[in-house]
Coordinates of C-alpha atoms and ligand atoms in Angstrom, one line a residue:
M143 CA 57.0 78.2 -3.0
H144 CA 54.5 78.7 -0.1
V145 CA 54.7 77.1 3.3
G146 CA 51.5 75.2 2.6
P147 CA 49.2 74.4 1.1
V148 CA 51.9 73.6 -1.4
T149 CA 51.6 73.1 -5.1
I150 CA 49.9 69.7 -5.7
D151 CA 51.0 67.2 -8.3
Y152 CA 48.3 66.7 -11.0
D153 CA 48.3 62.9 -10.5
I154 CA 47.4 63.5 -6.9
L155 CA 44.6 65.9 -7.7
V156 CA 43.2 63.6 -10.3
A157 CA 43.2 60.7 -7.8
G158 CA 40.6 62.6 -5.7
L159 CA 38.1 62.8 -8.6
R160 CA 35.6 60.2 -7.5
G161 CA 31.9 60.5 -8.3
D162 CA 30.4 57.8 -6.3
T163 CA 32.6 56.6 -3.5
G164 CA 31.4 56.7 0.1
F165 CA 33.0 55.8 3.4
T166 CA 31.6 52.3 3.3
S167 CA 33.0 51.5 -0.2
Q168 CA 35.7 48.8 -0.3
E169 CA 37.8 51.2 -2.4
F170 CA 37.8 53.7 0.5
I171 CA 38.5 51.1 3.1
D172 CA 41.5 49.8 1.1
A173 CA 42.7 53.3 0.6
M174 CA 42.6 53.9 4.4
S175 CA 44.3 50.6 5.1
F176 CA 47.1 51.4 2.8
S177 CA 47.5 55.0 4.1
L178 CA 47.5 54.0 7.7
K179 CA 50.2 51.4 7.1
Y180 CA 52.3 53.8 5.0
L181 CA 52.0 56.5 7.7
R182 CA 53.9 54.3 10.1
K183 CA 56.8 54.1 7.6
L184 CA 56.7 57.8 6.9
M185 CA 56.9 58.5 10.7
G186 CA 59.7 56.1 11.3
A187 CA 57.3 54.1 13.5
D188 CA 56.9 50.3 13.8
E189 CA 53.9 48.0 14.4
T190 CA 53.7 49.0 18.0
Y191 CA 52.5 52.4 16.9
Q192 CA 48.8 53.1 16.2
P193 CA 48.3 55.4 13.1
F194 CA 45.4 57.8 12.9
I195 CA 44.1 59.9 10.0
I196 CA 41.5 62.4 11.2
P197 CA 39.6 65.3 9.6
G198 CA 41.1 68.8 9.9
G199 CA 44.8 69.4 9.7
G200 CA 47.7 70.3 11.9
T201 CA 45.6 72.0 14.5
S202 CA 43.1 69.2 14.8
A203 CA 45.9 66.7 15.1
M204 CA 47.5 68.9 17.8
E205 CA 44.2 69.3 19.7
S206 CA 43.6 65.6 19.6
V207 CA 46.7 65.2 21.7
A208 CA 44.5 66.3 24.6
S209 CA 43.1 62.8 24.4
V210 CA 46.2 61.5 26.4
L211 CA 45.8 64.1 29.2
R212 CA 43.8 64.0 32.4
R213 CA 42.6 66.7 34.7
G214 CA 45.5 68.3 36.6
D215 CA 48.2 66.9 34.3
K216 CA 51.2 69.1 33.7
V217 CA 52.4 69.9 30.2
L218 CA 55.7 71.4 29.2
V219 CA 55.6 73.3 25.8
V220 CA 58.9 73.8 24.1
S221 CA 58.2 76.7 21.8
N222 CA 60.4 78.1 19.0
G223 CA 57.7 80.4 17.7
V224 CA 54.1 80.8 16.6
F225 CA 53.2 77.1 16.2
G226 CA 55.1 76.2 19.4
D227 CA 52.9 78.7 21.2
R228 CA 49.8 77.1 19.7
W229 CA 50.3 74.1 21.9
K230 CA 49.9 76.4 24.9
A231 CA 46.8 78.1 23.4
I232 CA 45.2 74.7 22.9
F233 CA 46.0 73.2 26.3
N234 CA 44.8 76.4 28.0
R235 CA 41.3 75.4 26.9
Y236 CA 41.6 72.2 29.1
S237 CA 41.9 71.7 32.8
V238 CA 45.7 71.0 32.6
A239 CA 48.6 73.1 33.7
V240 CA 51.0 74.4 31.0
D241 CA 54.6 75.7 31.3
V242 CA 56.4 77.1 28.3
L243 CA 60.1 77.2 27.4
K244 CA 60.5 79.8 24.7
A245 CA 63.4 80.4 22.3
N246 CA 64.4 83.8 20.9
P247 CA 63.2 84.2 17.3
G248 CA 65.5 82.3 15.0
E249 CA 66.8 80.0 17.7
Y250 CA 65.6 76.8 19.2
V251 CA 65.2 75.8 22.9
K252 CA 68.4 74.0 23.7
P253 CA 68.2 70.3 24.7
E254 CA 69.9 71.0 28.0
E255 CA 67.3 73.7 28.9
V256 CA 64.5 71.1 28.3
E257 CA 66.4 68.6 30.4
K258 CA 66.7 71.1 33.3
A259 CA 63.0 71.9 33.1
V260 CA 61.9 68.2 33.3
E261 CA 64.3 67.6 36.2
E262 CA 62.8 70.4 38.2
E263 CA 59.1 69.4 37.5
K264 CA 57.3 66.2 36.8
Y265 CA 55.5 66.6 33.4
S266 CA 52.9 64.2 31.9
L267 CA 53.6 65.5 28.4
V268 CA 56.4 67.5 26.7
T269 CA 55.5 69.0 23.3
M270 CA 58.0 70.1 20.6
T271 CA 57.8 71.5 17.1
H272 CA 60.2 69.7 14.7
V273 CA 60.3 72.6 12.2
E274 CA 58.8 75.8 13.4
T275 CA 57.1 77.2 10.3
S276 CA 57.1 80.8 11.5
T277 CA 60.9 80.9 11.5
G278 CA 62.1 77.9 9.6
V279 CA 64.0 76.7 12.7
K280 CA 64.5 73.0 13.3
E281 CA 64.6 71.5 16.8
P282 CA 67.1 68.7 17.3
I283 CA 64.4 66.2 18.4
G284 CA 66.7 63.2 19.0
E285 CA 69.1 65.2 21.2
V286 CA 66.2 66.4 23.3
T287 CA 64.4 63.0 23.6
K288 CA 67.7 61.3 24.6
R289 CA 68.0 63.7 27.6
I290 CA 64.4 63.7 28.7
R291 CA 62.9 60.3 27.7
D292 CA 63.2 58.7 31.2
K293 CA 62.1 61.8 33.0
V294 CA 58.6 62.4 31.4
D295 CA 55.6 60.3 30.7
L296 CA 54.9 61.3 27.1
I297 CA 56.6 63.2 24.3
A298 CA 54.6 64.7 21.4
V299 CA 56.2 66.3 18.3
D300 CA 54.5 68.5 15.8
G301 CA 56.0 67.4 12.4
V302 CA 53.7 69.5 10.3
S303 CA 56.6 71.2 8.5
S304 CA 59.0 68.2 8.7
V305 CA 57.2 64.9 7.9
G306 CA 58.0 64.0 4.3
A307 CA 61.0 66.3 4.1
E308 CA 63.2 65.7 7.2
T309 CA 64.3 62.5 8.8
V310 CA 61.6 61.5 11.2
K311 CA 62.3 58.7 13.7
A312 CA 59.3 58.2 16.0
K313 CA 60.5 54.8 17.2
D314 CA 64.3 55.5 17.4
N315 CA 63.8 58.7 19.2
Q316 CA 61.1 57.2 21.4
V317 CA 58.5 59.9 20.6
D318 CA 55.0 58.9 21.7
I319 CA 53.1 61.1 19.3
Y320 CA 54.3 62.4 16.0
L321 CA 51.8 64.4 13.9
T322 CA 51.5 66.2 10.6
A323 CA 48.9 67.6 8.2
S324 CA 48.2 66.7 4.6
Q325 CA 48.9 70.0 2.9
K326 CA 52.6 70.5 3.7
A327 CA 55.6 68.3 2.8
I328 CA 53.2 65.4 2.0
G329 CA 51.9 67.6 -0.9
V330 CA 48.2 66.8 -0.7
P331 CA 45.4 69.4 -0.4
P332 CA 44.4 70.5 3.2
G333 CA 41.8 68.4 5.1
A334 CA 43.5 65.7 7.2
G335 CA 45.6 65.5 10.3
L336 CA 47.9 62.4 10.5
L337 CA 49.3 61.0 13.7
V338 CA 51.1 58.0 15.1
L339 CA 50.7 57.0 18.8
S340 CA 53.0 54.8 20.8
E341 CA 51.5 52.0 22.9
R342 CA 52.1 54.1 26.0
A343 CA 50.1 57.0 24.4
V344 CA 47.3 54.7 23.3
S345 CA 47.1 53.3 26.9
R346 CA 46.3 56.8 28.0
L347 CA 43.2 57.1 25.9
S348 CA 40.4 56.7 28.4
E349 CA 37.1 58.0 29.7
E350 CA 39.1 60.2 32.1
S351 CA 40.8 62.2 29.4
V352 CA 40.1 65.9 29.2
A353 CA 39.4 65.7 25.5
G354 CA 36.1 66.5 24.0
Y355 CA 34.2 64.4 21.5
Y356 CA 35.2 64.9 17.9
L357 CA 39.0 65.1 18.4
N358 CA 39.0 62.5 21.2
L359 CA 41.2 59.8 19.8
K360 CA 39.5 57.2 22.0
N361 CA 36.5 57.7 19.6
W362 CA 38.7 57.1 16.6
V363 CA 41.0 54.3 17.7
D364 CA 38.8 51.4 16.8
V365 CA 37.8 53.0 13.5
M366 CA 41.5 53.2 12.6
R367 CA 42.1 49.6 13.7
N368 CA 39.1 48.3 11.7
L369 CA 39.9 50.2 8.6
E370 CA 43.5 49.1 8.6
E371 CA 42.2 45.5 8.8
G372 CA 40.0 46.1 5.8
K373 CA 36.8 46.4 7.7
G374 CA 34.3 49.3 7.3
S375 CA 34.0 51.5 10.4
Y376 CA 32.5 54.8 11.3
F377 CA 32.7 57.4 14.0
A378 CA 32.5 60.6 11.9
T379 CA 33.0 61.1 8.2
L380 CA 36.6 61.1 7.0
P381 CA 37.7 63.3 4.1
V382 CA 37.1 60.4 1.7
H383 CA 38.3 62.0 -1.6
L384 CA 41.4 63.4 0.1
I385 CA 42.4 59.9 1.2
F386 CA 42.5 58.8 -2.4
M387 CA 44.9 61.7 -3.1
L388 CA 46.9 60.6 0.0
V389 CA 47.3 57.1 -1.5
K390 CA 48.6 58.6 -4.7
A391 CA 51.0 60.9 -2.8
F392 CA 52.3 57.9 -0.8
E393 CA 52.8 55.9 -3.9
L394 CA 54.8 58.7 -5.5
M395 CA 56.9 58.9 -2.3
E396 CA 57.5 55.2 -2.4
R397 CA 58.6 55.5 -6.0
E398 CA 61.0 58.3 -5.2
G399 CA 62.2 56.6 -2.0
L400 CA 61.9 58.4 1.4
E401 CA 65.6 59.0 1.7
N402 CA 65.8 60.4 -1.8
R403 CA 62.9 62.6 -1.0
I404 CA 64.6 64.0 2.0
K405 CA 67.8 64.5 0.1
R406 CA 65.9 66.4 -2.7
H407 CA 64.4 68.7 -0.1
E408 CA 67.9 69.2 1.5
R409 CA 69.4 70.1 -1.9
V410 CA 66.7 72.6 -2.8
A411 CA 66.9 74.2 0.6
K412 CA 70.7 74.5 0.4
G413 CA 70.5 76.1 -3.0
I414 CA 67.9 78.6 -1.8
R415 CA 70.0 79.5 1.3
A416 CA 73.1 79.9 -0.8
G417 CA 71.3 82.3 -3.1
I418 CA 69.8 84.3 -0.2
E419 CA 73.2 84.6 1.6
S420 CA 75.0 85.6 -1.6
M421 CA 72.5 88.5 -1.9
G422 CA 73.7 89.7 1.5
L423 CA 70.4 89.0 3.1
D424 CA 70.0 87.4 6.5
I425 CA 68.3 84.1 7.2
V426 CA 66.0 84.0 10.2
A427 CA 67.4 80.7 11.6
R428 CA 70.5 82.0 13.2
K429 CA 72.8 79.0 13.0
P430 CA 73.3 76.3 10.3
E431 CA 72.3 73.5 12.8
A432 CA 68.9 75.3 13.0
Y433 CA 68.3 75.3 9.2
S434 CA 65.4 73.2 7.9
N435 CA 64.8 71.5 4.6
T436 CA 61.3 73.1 4.3
V437 CA 61.2 76.8 5.3
T438 CA 63.6 79.7 5.0
G439 CA 62.8 83.0 6.6
V440 CA 64.5 85.9 4.8
I441 CA 65.2 89.3 6.6
V442 CA 65.2 92.2 4.2
K443 CA 67.2 95.4 4.7
K444 CA 65.4 98.1 2.7
A445 CA 62.4 96.5 1.0
N446 CA 59.0 96.2 2.7
P447 CA 58.3 92.4 2.9
S448 CA 54.6 92.7 2.1
E449 CA 55.4 94.7 -1.0
V450 CA 58.0 92.0 -1.9
L451 CA 55.2 89.3 -1.7
K452 CA 52.9 91.3 -4.0
A453 CA 55.7 92.0 -6.5
V454 CA 56.9 88.4 -6.7
V455 CA 53.3 87.2 -7.5
S456 CA 53.3 89.4 -10.5
E457 CA 56.5 87.7 -11.6
G458 CA 55.0 84.2 -11.2
L459 CA 56.2 83.3 -7.7
E460 CA 54.2 82.9 -4.5
L461 CA 56.0 83.2 -1.2
A462 CA 54.6 83.4 2.4
P463 CA 54.5 86.3 4.8
G464 CA 56.6 86.5 8.0
V465 CA 54.3 85.7 11.0
H466 CA 56.5 85.8 14.0
P467 CA 55.3 88.9 16.0
A468 CA 58.9 89.7 17.2
L469 CA 60.0 90.0 13.6
A470 CA 56.9 91.7 12.2
G471 CA 57.5 93.7 9.1
K472 CA 61.1 92.5 8.7
Y473 CA 60.9 89.2 6.9
F474 CA 59.1 86.9 4.5
R475 CA 59.3 83.1 4.2
I476 CA 60.2 80.8 1.3
G477 CA 58.5 77.4 1.5
H478 CA 60.4 74.6 -0.2
M479 CA 58.5 71.4 0.5
G480 CA 56.4 68.9 -1.3
W481 CA 57.0 68.4 -5.0
V482 CA 59.7 71.1 -5.2
N483 CA 62.8 70.5 -7.4
P484 CA 66.2 72.1 -7.9
N485 CA 64.8 74.3 -10.8
D486 CA 62.4 75.9 -8.3
A487 CA 65.4 77.0 -6.3
V488 CA 66.9 78.7 -9.3
T489 CA 63.8 80.5 -10.4
T490 CA 62.9 81.5 -6.8
I491 CA 66.3 83.3 -6.4
A492 CA 66.1 84.7 -9.9
V493 CA 62.7 86.3 -9.2
L494 CA 63.8 87.6 -5.8
E495 CA 67.0 89.1 -7.3
R496 CA 65.1 91.3 -9.8
V497 CA 62.3 92.2 -7.4
L498 CA 64.6 93.1 -4.5
K499 CA 66.9 95.1 -6.7
R500 CA 63.9 97.1 -7.9
M501 CA 63.0 97.8 -4.3
G502 CA 66.4 99.2 -3.4
E503 CA 68.2 96.2 -1.9
P504 CA 71.9 96.2 -2.9
I505 CA 71.7 93.3 -5.4
N506 CA 74.1 92.4 -8.2
L507 CA 71.9 90.6 -10.6
G508 CA 73.0 87.1 -11.3
E509 CA 75.1 86.6 -8.2
G510 CA 72.3 84.9 -6.3
V511 CA 71.5 82.6 -9.3
R512 CA 75.2 81.8 -9.6
A513 CA 75.4 80.8 -5.9
V514 CA 72.4 78.5 -6.3
Q515 CA 73.8 77.0 -9.5
N516 CA 77.2 76.4 -7.8
T517 CA 75.5 74.7 -4.9
L518 CA 73.2 72.6 -7.1
A519 CA 76.0 71.6 -9.5
Ligands
LIG224 N1 52.0 73.3 13.2 C1 52.9 73.8 12.3 C2 54.3 73.6 12.5 C3 52.3 74.4 11.2 O1 53.2 75.0 10.3 C4 51.0 74.6 11.1 C5 50.3 75.2 9.9 N2 51.1 76.2 9.2 C6 50.1 74.0 12.1 C7 50.7 73.4 13.1 C8 48.7 74.1 12.0 O2 48.2 73.4 10.9 P1 46.8 73.7 10.2 O3 46.8 75.1 9.7 O4 46.7 72.6 9.2 O5 45.7 73.5 11.3

C-alpha cells in the first residue's frame, strides 16, 4: 500500500521477460504502437493529441514540458504540495519566469484564485497537479480549466497519482499536456514517463524552445509518430522491456474497463477513509471534495509516524512516509492505487488498528475494520 512504485501484477512482470528483443524488433514497434494508442484513451484524449512515452518517470515527463516554453515566457504554478512545488524547481532551471499559487497543506488552490491570477497576468503556461501525492489532495481540474481556458496559452496537468485511478479528461477539459509515470496507478515498474500533447502544445515544439536535448519533445515527436504507424525509429533508447509490461497492463485495464477500474479505486479509498475516521484519526485532505482515489494522508495523535511505518512492515504491510515539510513528523500516507482490491482496504486497517493501539493511540480493536466492512458491503 505504497504511493509508488506499487505492487506489480505477476502477468505484467512476466511480460517484461524478453531475452532478445531490441528497439528495432517488430515486436517492440508493435508494443509501442499499441501503447501510444491506448495512452490517448487512458488520458481521455482523441486523435488530435500526440502521445509520448519517454524514458524516466514523472519528473522526466514534467521536465519535458519545458519543450513548449520559450525564453521569457511566464509560467503559473498551481501548487498543493511537494510535487506542485517541483514544477517551480524545474522551471527555475530555464530562462522563464515562474509565479506560484500555493495551497495550505491539506487544501487545494481554489479555481477562483487561479482565475484571478490569470486575469492579472498573461501566462504562457499554467501547471497543476491532479492528485498531490504528498497530501492526497485532488485538484478539481475541470473547474479550473473552465475558468482559465481562454485566458492562458497552455495548461499542463501532472496526473502521476491520478491517471488510471481517477477520471481523466484531457480533451473535455481542454488540457494541453497531461502526464503520468509508469509506476503509479498504471501499476508497472518505474522507468517511463507518459504524456499526451494537444495540437496547440505540439505546435510550440520548436528550435526556440528553452528545453535541452534528451527531454526535448521536439526530438521525440517523429519517433512517436513513426512507432505508432508501425515504423522503426530512434532518437534515444526507450525502456524496451518495460514497454512490454505496459502493453500487458493496458490489456488488463481494458479487460477490467477503465470506468470499473476507477470505481474499484474509489471503493477501496472510501473503505480506507472510513476505517481511518472511525479510529478517530484525521485525514490530511481537509474536505471530502479534496479526497483522492489514490492517496490518503493520516495524521496520528500519539504515535511517531516513522515508528508506525517500521512496525507495519513487520506485520506485512508497507506504507509511505509523510513528505510535506509543513506536516513533518505528524503523518504517514497510505497508497491505494494500481492493482489494489477491497481486501487490501480491510487488511490495511486491521494492521493499523493493532499497531496504533500498541503505540498508545486510543483504538478500540475491530471498530476500524467494522467501518471498512460496512462501507465495502
Ligand atoms: N508528480 C507526482 C504527483 C508524483 O507523485 C511524483 C512521484 N511521487 C512525481 C511527480 C515524480 O515522479 P518520479 O518520481 O517518477 O520522477
